[in-house]
Short mmCIF file of C-alpha atoms in Angstrom, two decimals:
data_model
loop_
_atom_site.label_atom_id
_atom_site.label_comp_id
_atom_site.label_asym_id
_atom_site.label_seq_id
_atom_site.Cartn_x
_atom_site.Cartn_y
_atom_site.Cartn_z
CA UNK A 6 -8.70 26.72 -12.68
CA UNK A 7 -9.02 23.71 -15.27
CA UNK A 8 -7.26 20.68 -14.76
CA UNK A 9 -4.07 19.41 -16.82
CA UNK A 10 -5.85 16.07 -17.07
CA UNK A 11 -8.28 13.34 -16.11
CA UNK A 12 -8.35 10.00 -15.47
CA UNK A 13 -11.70 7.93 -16.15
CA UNK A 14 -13.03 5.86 -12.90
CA UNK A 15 -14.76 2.92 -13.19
CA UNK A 16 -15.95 2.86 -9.94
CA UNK A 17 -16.77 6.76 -8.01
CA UNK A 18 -14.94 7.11 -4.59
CA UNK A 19 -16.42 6.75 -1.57
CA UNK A 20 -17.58 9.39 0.66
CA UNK A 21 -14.58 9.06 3.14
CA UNK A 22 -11.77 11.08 4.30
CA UNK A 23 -8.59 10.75 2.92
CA UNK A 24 -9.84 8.71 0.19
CA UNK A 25 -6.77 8.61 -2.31
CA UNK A 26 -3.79 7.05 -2.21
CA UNK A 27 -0.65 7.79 -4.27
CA UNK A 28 2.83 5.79 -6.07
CA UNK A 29 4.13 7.50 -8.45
CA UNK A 30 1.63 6.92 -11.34
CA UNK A 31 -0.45 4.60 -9.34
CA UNK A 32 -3.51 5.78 -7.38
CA UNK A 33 -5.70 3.70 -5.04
CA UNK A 34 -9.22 5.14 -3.55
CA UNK A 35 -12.31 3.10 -1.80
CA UNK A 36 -15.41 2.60 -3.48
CA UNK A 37 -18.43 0.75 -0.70
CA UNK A 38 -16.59 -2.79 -0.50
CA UNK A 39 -14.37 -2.51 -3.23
CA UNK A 40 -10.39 -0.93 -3.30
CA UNK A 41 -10.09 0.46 -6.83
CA UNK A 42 -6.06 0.99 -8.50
CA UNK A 43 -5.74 3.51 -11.40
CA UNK A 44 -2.88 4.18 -13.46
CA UNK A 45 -2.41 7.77 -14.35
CA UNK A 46 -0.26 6.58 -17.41
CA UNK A 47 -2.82 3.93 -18.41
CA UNK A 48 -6.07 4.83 -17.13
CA UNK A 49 -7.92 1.84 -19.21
CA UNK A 50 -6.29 -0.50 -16.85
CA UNK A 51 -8.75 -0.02 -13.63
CA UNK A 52 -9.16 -3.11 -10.95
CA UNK A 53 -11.36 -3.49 -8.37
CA UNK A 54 -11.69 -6.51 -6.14
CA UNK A 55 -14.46 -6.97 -3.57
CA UNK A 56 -13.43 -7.75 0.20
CA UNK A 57 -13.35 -11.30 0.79
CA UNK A 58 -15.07 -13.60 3.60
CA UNK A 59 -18.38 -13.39 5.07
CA UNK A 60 -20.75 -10.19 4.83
CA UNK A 61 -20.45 -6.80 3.14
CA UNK A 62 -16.96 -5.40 4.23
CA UNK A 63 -17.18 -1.76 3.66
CA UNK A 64 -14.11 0.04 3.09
CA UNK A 65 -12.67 2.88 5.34
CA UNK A 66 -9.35 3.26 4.00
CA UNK A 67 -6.83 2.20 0.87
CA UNK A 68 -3.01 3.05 0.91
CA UNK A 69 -0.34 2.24 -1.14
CA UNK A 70 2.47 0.92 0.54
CA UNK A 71 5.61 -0.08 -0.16
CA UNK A 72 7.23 -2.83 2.02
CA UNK A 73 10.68 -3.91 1.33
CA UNK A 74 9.83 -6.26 -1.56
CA UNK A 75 7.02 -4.79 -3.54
CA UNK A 76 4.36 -2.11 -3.50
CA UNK A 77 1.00 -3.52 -2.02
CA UNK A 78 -2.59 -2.35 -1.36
CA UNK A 79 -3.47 -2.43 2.22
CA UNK A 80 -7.39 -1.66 2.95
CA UNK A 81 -9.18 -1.23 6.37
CA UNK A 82 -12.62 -2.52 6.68
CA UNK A 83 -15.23 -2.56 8.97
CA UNK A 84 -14.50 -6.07 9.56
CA UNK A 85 -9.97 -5.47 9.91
CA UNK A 86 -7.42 -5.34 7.67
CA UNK A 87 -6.10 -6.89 4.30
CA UNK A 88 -3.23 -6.39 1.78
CA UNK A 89 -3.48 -7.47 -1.47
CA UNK A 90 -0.32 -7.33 -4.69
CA UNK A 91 -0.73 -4.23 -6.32
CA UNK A 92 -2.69 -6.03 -9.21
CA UNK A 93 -5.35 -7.09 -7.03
CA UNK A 94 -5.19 -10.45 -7.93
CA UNK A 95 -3.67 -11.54 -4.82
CA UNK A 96 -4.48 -11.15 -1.40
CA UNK A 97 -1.58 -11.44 0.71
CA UNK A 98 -2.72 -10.84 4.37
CA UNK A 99 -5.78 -10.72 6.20
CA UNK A 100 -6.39 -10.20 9.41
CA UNK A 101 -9.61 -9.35 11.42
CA UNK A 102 -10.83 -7.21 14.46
CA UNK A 103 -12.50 -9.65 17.45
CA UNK A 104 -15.87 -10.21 17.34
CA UNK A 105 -17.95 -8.57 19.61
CA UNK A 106 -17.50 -4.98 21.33
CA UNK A 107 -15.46 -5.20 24.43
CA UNK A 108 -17.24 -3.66 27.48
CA UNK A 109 -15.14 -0.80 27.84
CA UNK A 110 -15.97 0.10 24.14
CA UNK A 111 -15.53 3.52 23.18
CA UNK A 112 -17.79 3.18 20.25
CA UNK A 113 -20.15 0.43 18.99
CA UNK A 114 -19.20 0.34 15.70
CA UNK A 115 -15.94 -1.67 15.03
CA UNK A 116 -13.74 -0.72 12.17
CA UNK A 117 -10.08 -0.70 11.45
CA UNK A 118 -8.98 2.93 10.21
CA UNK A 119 -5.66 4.83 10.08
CA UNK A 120 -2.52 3.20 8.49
CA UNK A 121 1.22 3.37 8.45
CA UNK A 122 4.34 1.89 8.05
CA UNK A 123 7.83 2.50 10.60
CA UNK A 124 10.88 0.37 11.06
CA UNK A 125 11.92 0.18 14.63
CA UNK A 126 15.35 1.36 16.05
CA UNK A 127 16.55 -2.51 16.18
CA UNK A 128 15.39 -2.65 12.21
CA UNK A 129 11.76 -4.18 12.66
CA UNK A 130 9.39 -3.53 9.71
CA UNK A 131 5.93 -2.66 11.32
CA UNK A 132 2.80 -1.95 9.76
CA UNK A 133 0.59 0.09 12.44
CA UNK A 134 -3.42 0.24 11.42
CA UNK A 135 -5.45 2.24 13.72
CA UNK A 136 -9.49 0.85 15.18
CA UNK A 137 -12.45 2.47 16.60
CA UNK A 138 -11.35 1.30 20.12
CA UNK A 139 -8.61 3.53 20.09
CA UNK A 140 -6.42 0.94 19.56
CA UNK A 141 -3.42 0.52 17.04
CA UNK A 142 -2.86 -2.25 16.25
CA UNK A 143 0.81 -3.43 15.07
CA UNK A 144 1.85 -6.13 12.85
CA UNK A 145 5.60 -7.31 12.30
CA UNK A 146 6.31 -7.44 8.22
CA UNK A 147 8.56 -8.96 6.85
CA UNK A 148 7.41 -8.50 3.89
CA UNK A 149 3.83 -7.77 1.88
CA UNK A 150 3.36 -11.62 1.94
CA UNK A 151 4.91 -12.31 5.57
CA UNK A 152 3.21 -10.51 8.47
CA UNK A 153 2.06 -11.17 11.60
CA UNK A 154 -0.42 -9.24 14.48
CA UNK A 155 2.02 -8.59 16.82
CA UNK A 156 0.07 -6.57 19.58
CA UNK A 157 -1.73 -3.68 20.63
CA UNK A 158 -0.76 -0.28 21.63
CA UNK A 159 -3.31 1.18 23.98
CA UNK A 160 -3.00 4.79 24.04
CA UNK A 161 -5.83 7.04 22.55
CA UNK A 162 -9.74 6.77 23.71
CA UNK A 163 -11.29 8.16 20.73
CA UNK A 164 -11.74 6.51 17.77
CA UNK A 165 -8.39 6.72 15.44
CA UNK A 166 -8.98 8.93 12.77
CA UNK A 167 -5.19 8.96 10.96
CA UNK A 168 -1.78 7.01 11.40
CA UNK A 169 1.68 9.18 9.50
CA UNK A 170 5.17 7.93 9.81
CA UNK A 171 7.78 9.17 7.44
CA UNK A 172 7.15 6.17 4.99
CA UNK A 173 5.94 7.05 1.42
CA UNK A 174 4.59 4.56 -0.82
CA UNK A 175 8.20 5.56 -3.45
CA UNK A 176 10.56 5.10 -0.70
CA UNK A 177 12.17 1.33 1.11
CA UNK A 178 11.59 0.67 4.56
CA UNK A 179 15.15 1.83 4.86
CA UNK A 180 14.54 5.16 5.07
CA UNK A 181 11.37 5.62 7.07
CA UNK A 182 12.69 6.50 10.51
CA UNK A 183 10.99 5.04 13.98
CA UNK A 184 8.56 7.81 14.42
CA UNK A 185 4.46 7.18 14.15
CA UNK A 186 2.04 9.69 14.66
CA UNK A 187 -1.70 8.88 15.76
CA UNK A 188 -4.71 11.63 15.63
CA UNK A 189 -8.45 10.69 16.66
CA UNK A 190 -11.72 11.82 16.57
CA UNK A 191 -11.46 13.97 19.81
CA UNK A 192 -8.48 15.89 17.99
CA UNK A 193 -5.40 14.37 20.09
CA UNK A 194 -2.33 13.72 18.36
CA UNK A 195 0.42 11.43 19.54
CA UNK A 196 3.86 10.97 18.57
CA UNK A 197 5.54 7.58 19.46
CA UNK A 198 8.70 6.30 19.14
CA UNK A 199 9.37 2.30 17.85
CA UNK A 200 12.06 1.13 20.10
CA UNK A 201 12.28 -2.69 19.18
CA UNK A 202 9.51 -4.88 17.75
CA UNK A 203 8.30 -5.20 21.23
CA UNK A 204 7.63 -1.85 22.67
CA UNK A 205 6.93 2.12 21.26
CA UNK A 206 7.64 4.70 23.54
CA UNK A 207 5.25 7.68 23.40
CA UNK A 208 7.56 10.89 22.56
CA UNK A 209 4.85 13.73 22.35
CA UNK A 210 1.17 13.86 23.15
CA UNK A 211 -1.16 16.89 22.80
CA UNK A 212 -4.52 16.90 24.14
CA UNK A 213 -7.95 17.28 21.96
CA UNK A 214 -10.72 19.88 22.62
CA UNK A 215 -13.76 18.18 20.38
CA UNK A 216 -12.49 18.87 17.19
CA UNK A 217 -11.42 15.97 14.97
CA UNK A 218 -8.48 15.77 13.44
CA UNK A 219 -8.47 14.09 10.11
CA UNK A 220 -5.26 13.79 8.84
CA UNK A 221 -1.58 13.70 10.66
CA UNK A 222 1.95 13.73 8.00
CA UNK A 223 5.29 13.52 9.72
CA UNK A 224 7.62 15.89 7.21
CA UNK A 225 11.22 15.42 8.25
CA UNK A 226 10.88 16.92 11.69
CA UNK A 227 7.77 18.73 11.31
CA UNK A 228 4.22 17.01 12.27
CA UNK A 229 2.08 18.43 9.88
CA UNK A 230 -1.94 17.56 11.58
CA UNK A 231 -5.41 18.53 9.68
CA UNK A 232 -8.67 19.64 11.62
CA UNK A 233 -12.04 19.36 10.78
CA UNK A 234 -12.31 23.14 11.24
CA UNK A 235 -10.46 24.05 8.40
CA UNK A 236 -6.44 24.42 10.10
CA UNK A 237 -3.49 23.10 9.89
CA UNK A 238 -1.03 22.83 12.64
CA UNK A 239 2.86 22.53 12.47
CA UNK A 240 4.51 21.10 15.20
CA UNK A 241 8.02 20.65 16.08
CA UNK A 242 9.00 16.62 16.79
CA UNK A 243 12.15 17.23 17.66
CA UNK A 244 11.11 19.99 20.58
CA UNK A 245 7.67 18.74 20.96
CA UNK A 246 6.44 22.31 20.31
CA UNK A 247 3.46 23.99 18.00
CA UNK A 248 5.22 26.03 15.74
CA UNK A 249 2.78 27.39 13.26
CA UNK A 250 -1.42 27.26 13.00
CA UNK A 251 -2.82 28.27 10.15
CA UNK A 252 -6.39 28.54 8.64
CA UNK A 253 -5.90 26.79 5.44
CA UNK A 254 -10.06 26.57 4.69
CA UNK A 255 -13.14 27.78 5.88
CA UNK A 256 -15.16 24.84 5.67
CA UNK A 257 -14.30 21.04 6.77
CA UNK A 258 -10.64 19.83 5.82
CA UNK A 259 -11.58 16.31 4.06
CA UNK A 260 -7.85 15.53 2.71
CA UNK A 261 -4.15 16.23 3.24
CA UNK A 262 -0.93 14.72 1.88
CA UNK A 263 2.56 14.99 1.72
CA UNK A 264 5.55 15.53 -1.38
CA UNK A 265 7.45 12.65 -1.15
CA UNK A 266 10.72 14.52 -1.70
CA UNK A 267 9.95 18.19 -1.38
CA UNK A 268 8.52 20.86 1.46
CA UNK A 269 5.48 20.57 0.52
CA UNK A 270 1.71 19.52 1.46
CA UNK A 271 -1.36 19.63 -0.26
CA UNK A 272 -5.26 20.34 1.51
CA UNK A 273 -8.53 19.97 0.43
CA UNK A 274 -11.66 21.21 2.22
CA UNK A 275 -15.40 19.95 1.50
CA UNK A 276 -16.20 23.21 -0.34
CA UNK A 277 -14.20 22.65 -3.37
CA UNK A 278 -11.02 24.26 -2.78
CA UNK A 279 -7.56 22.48 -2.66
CA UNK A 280 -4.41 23.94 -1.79
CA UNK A 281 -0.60 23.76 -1.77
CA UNK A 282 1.44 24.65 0.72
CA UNK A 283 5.19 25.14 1.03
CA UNK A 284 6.91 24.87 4.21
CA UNK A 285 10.04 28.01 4.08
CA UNK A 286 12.42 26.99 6.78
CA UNK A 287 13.43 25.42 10.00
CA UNK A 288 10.96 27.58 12.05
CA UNK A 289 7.90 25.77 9.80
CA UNK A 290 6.84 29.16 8.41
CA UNK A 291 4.23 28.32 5.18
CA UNK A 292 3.31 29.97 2.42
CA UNK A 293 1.01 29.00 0.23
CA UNK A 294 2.03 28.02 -3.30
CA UNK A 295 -1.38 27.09 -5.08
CA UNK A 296 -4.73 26.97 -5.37
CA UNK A 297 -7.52 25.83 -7.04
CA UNK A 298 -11.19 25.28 -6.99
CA UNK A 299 -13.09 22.10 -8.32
CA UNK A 300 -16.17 23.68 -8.81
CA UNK A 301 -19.45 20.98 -7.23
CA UNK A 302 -16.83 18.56 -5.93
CA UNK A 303 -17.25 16.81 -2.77
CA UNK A 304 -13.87 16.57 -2.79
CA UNK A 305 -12.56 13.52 -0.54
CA UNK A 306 -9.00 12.62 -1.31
CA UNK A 307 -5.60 14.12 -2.29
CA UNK A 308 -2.34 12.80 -3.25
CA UNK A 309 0.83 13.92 -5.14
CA UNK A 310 1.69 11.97 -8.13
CA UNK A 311 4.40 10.75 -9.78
CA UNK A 312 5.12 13.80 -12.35
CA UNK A 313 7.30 16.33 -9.50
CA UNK A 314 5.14 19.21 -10.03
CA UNK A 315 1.44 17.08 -10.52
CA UNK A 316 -1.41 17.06 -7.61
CA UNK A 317 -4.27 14.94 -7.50
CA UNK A 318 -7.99 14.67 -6.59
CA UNK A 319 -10.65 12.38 -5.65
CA UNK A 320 -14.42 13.42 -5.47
CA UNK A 321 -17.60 11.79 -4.21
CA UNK A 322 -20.01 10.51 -7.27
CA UNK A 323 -17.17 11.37 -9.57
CA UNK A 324 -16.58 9.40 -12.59
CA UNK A 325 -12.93 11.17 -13.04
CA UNK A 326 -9.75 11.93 -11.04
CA UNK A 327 -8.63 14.98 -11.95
CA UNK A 328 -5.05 16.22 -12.11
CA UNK A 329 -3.54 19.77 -11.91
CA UNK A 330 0.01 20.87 -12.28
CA UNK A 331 1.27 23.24 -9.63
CA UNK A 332 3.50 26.17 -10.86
#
């Protein structure tokens, strides 16, 4: 199936999972060092900025986010984290992992992956970024100018692969809910609850068996989590429960995302397909609503944009985002 439309890149995405980013028109993506914003509306506006301080910073993540003043870039690198205004022009925040492995390391390589934002039941704004230790880390905002590392929750011993709350990048912190959920590289998937500033409490927890999950979404109730292996699992947050599994691809998952408004999510796997999916009712039963294939596209990123009924993709070595309407 063609696609409704492209957008010119100046810069190709990297070859990372997860690797798009959506606000309404605005889409962010990785490319090496560099975060890259597009505007599906005005695709001749295209900035990049390179990560800032000493050494080669290479990217691992870029999300739009949208804390209670503006809309901001946060990145992960394999250096930390930083936020930047959503022209680029300004960064706002930076904060970096400590030097040096610790001796209980689970990996060698450091780098900051996995990001989300959750207000707390006492009304604390909280941007969560996930590490290769395992750890997330959790930073009090106050805004995209005004935050501060708070501390770290200690919870997973894999490396964090995802972070999901029920922020999206169109909605105010005052309507995100308290819930984050945390996947890793092992496959386990945790679902914790912010209390106050000071403390989550972990809610849910199921154990990994080896194979990665890549991608976690928390859709009203429903924890939506993507596997390497090509399923999708729907779990009840409320009961604590798996509720559906299905076998969405039959090669690697590399991207999943959300509607910001309706039941829906959207997969794409590493051989070219993409997919929509619409949850039916209470009991998480999916059907699926579309699909496509990007034929010789490493696909590596998907996001719904600002047009209701519009899907989005990212590809490795791609000059072009390319845009589909889903009917």
């Amino acid at each position: 199936m063609a696609s409704t439309a492209k957008v010119p890149l100046a810069r190709s995405p990297s070859l990372l999972d997860n690797n798009l980013s959506a606000s309404n028109n605005d889409l962010a993506y990785c490319h090496n060092d560099q975060a890259c914003v597009v505007n599906t509306q005005a695709p001749v506006v295209h900035v990049t900025v390179g990560s800032q301080g000493q050494g080669q910073k290479l990217l691992q993540q870029a999300c739009l986010i949208s804390f209670k003043d503006q809309l901001a870039v946060v990145h992960t690198t394999t250096h930390g984290l930083q936020v930047w205004d959503i022209s680029m022009q300004q960064l706002l925040f930076q904060w970096d992992l400590p030097t040096g492995a610790p001796a209980q390391a689970i990996t060698s390589a450091l780098y900051c992956r996995g990001i989300a934002l959750v207000e707390s039941e006492d009304n604390a704004c909280l941007l969560c970024v996930g590490s290769s230790t395992g750890k997330i880390h959790t930073f009090i905002a106050g805004s995209a100018a005004q935050i501060e590392h708070h501390y770290d929750l200690c919870h997973h011993t894999s490396p964090i692969a995802a972070l999901a709350s029920g922020h999206t990048s169109s909605t105010t912190t005052n309507h995100i809910g308290s819930h984050l959920a945390s996947c890793d590289d092992n496959g386990a998937i945790t679902v914790f609850q912010a209390k106050s500033a000071g403390g989550f409490e972990t809610k849910h927890e199921w154990e990994g068996h080896g194979v990665p999950c890549i991608a976690v979404a928390c859709k009203s109730s429903t924890l939506i989590a993507a596997f390497c292996d090509g399923s999708v699992r729907l779990y009840s947050m409320d009961a604590g429960m798996l509720k559906t599994e299905l076998q969405a691809h039959s090669r690697m998952l590399s991207a999943m995302a959300v509607h910001p408004t309706r039941p829906l999510f959207a997969t794409a796997a590493e051989d070219a397909t993409m997919a929509v999916w619409q949850m039916l009712d209470a009991d998480q039963e999916v059907d699926c609503k579309w699909s496509a294939c990007w034929n010789n596209a490493l696909i590596t990123g998907i996001a719904f944009t600002g047009r209701a009924n519009d899907v989005a993709a990212a590809a490795y070595f791609s000059d072009e985002i390319c845009i589909w309407t889903v009917t």
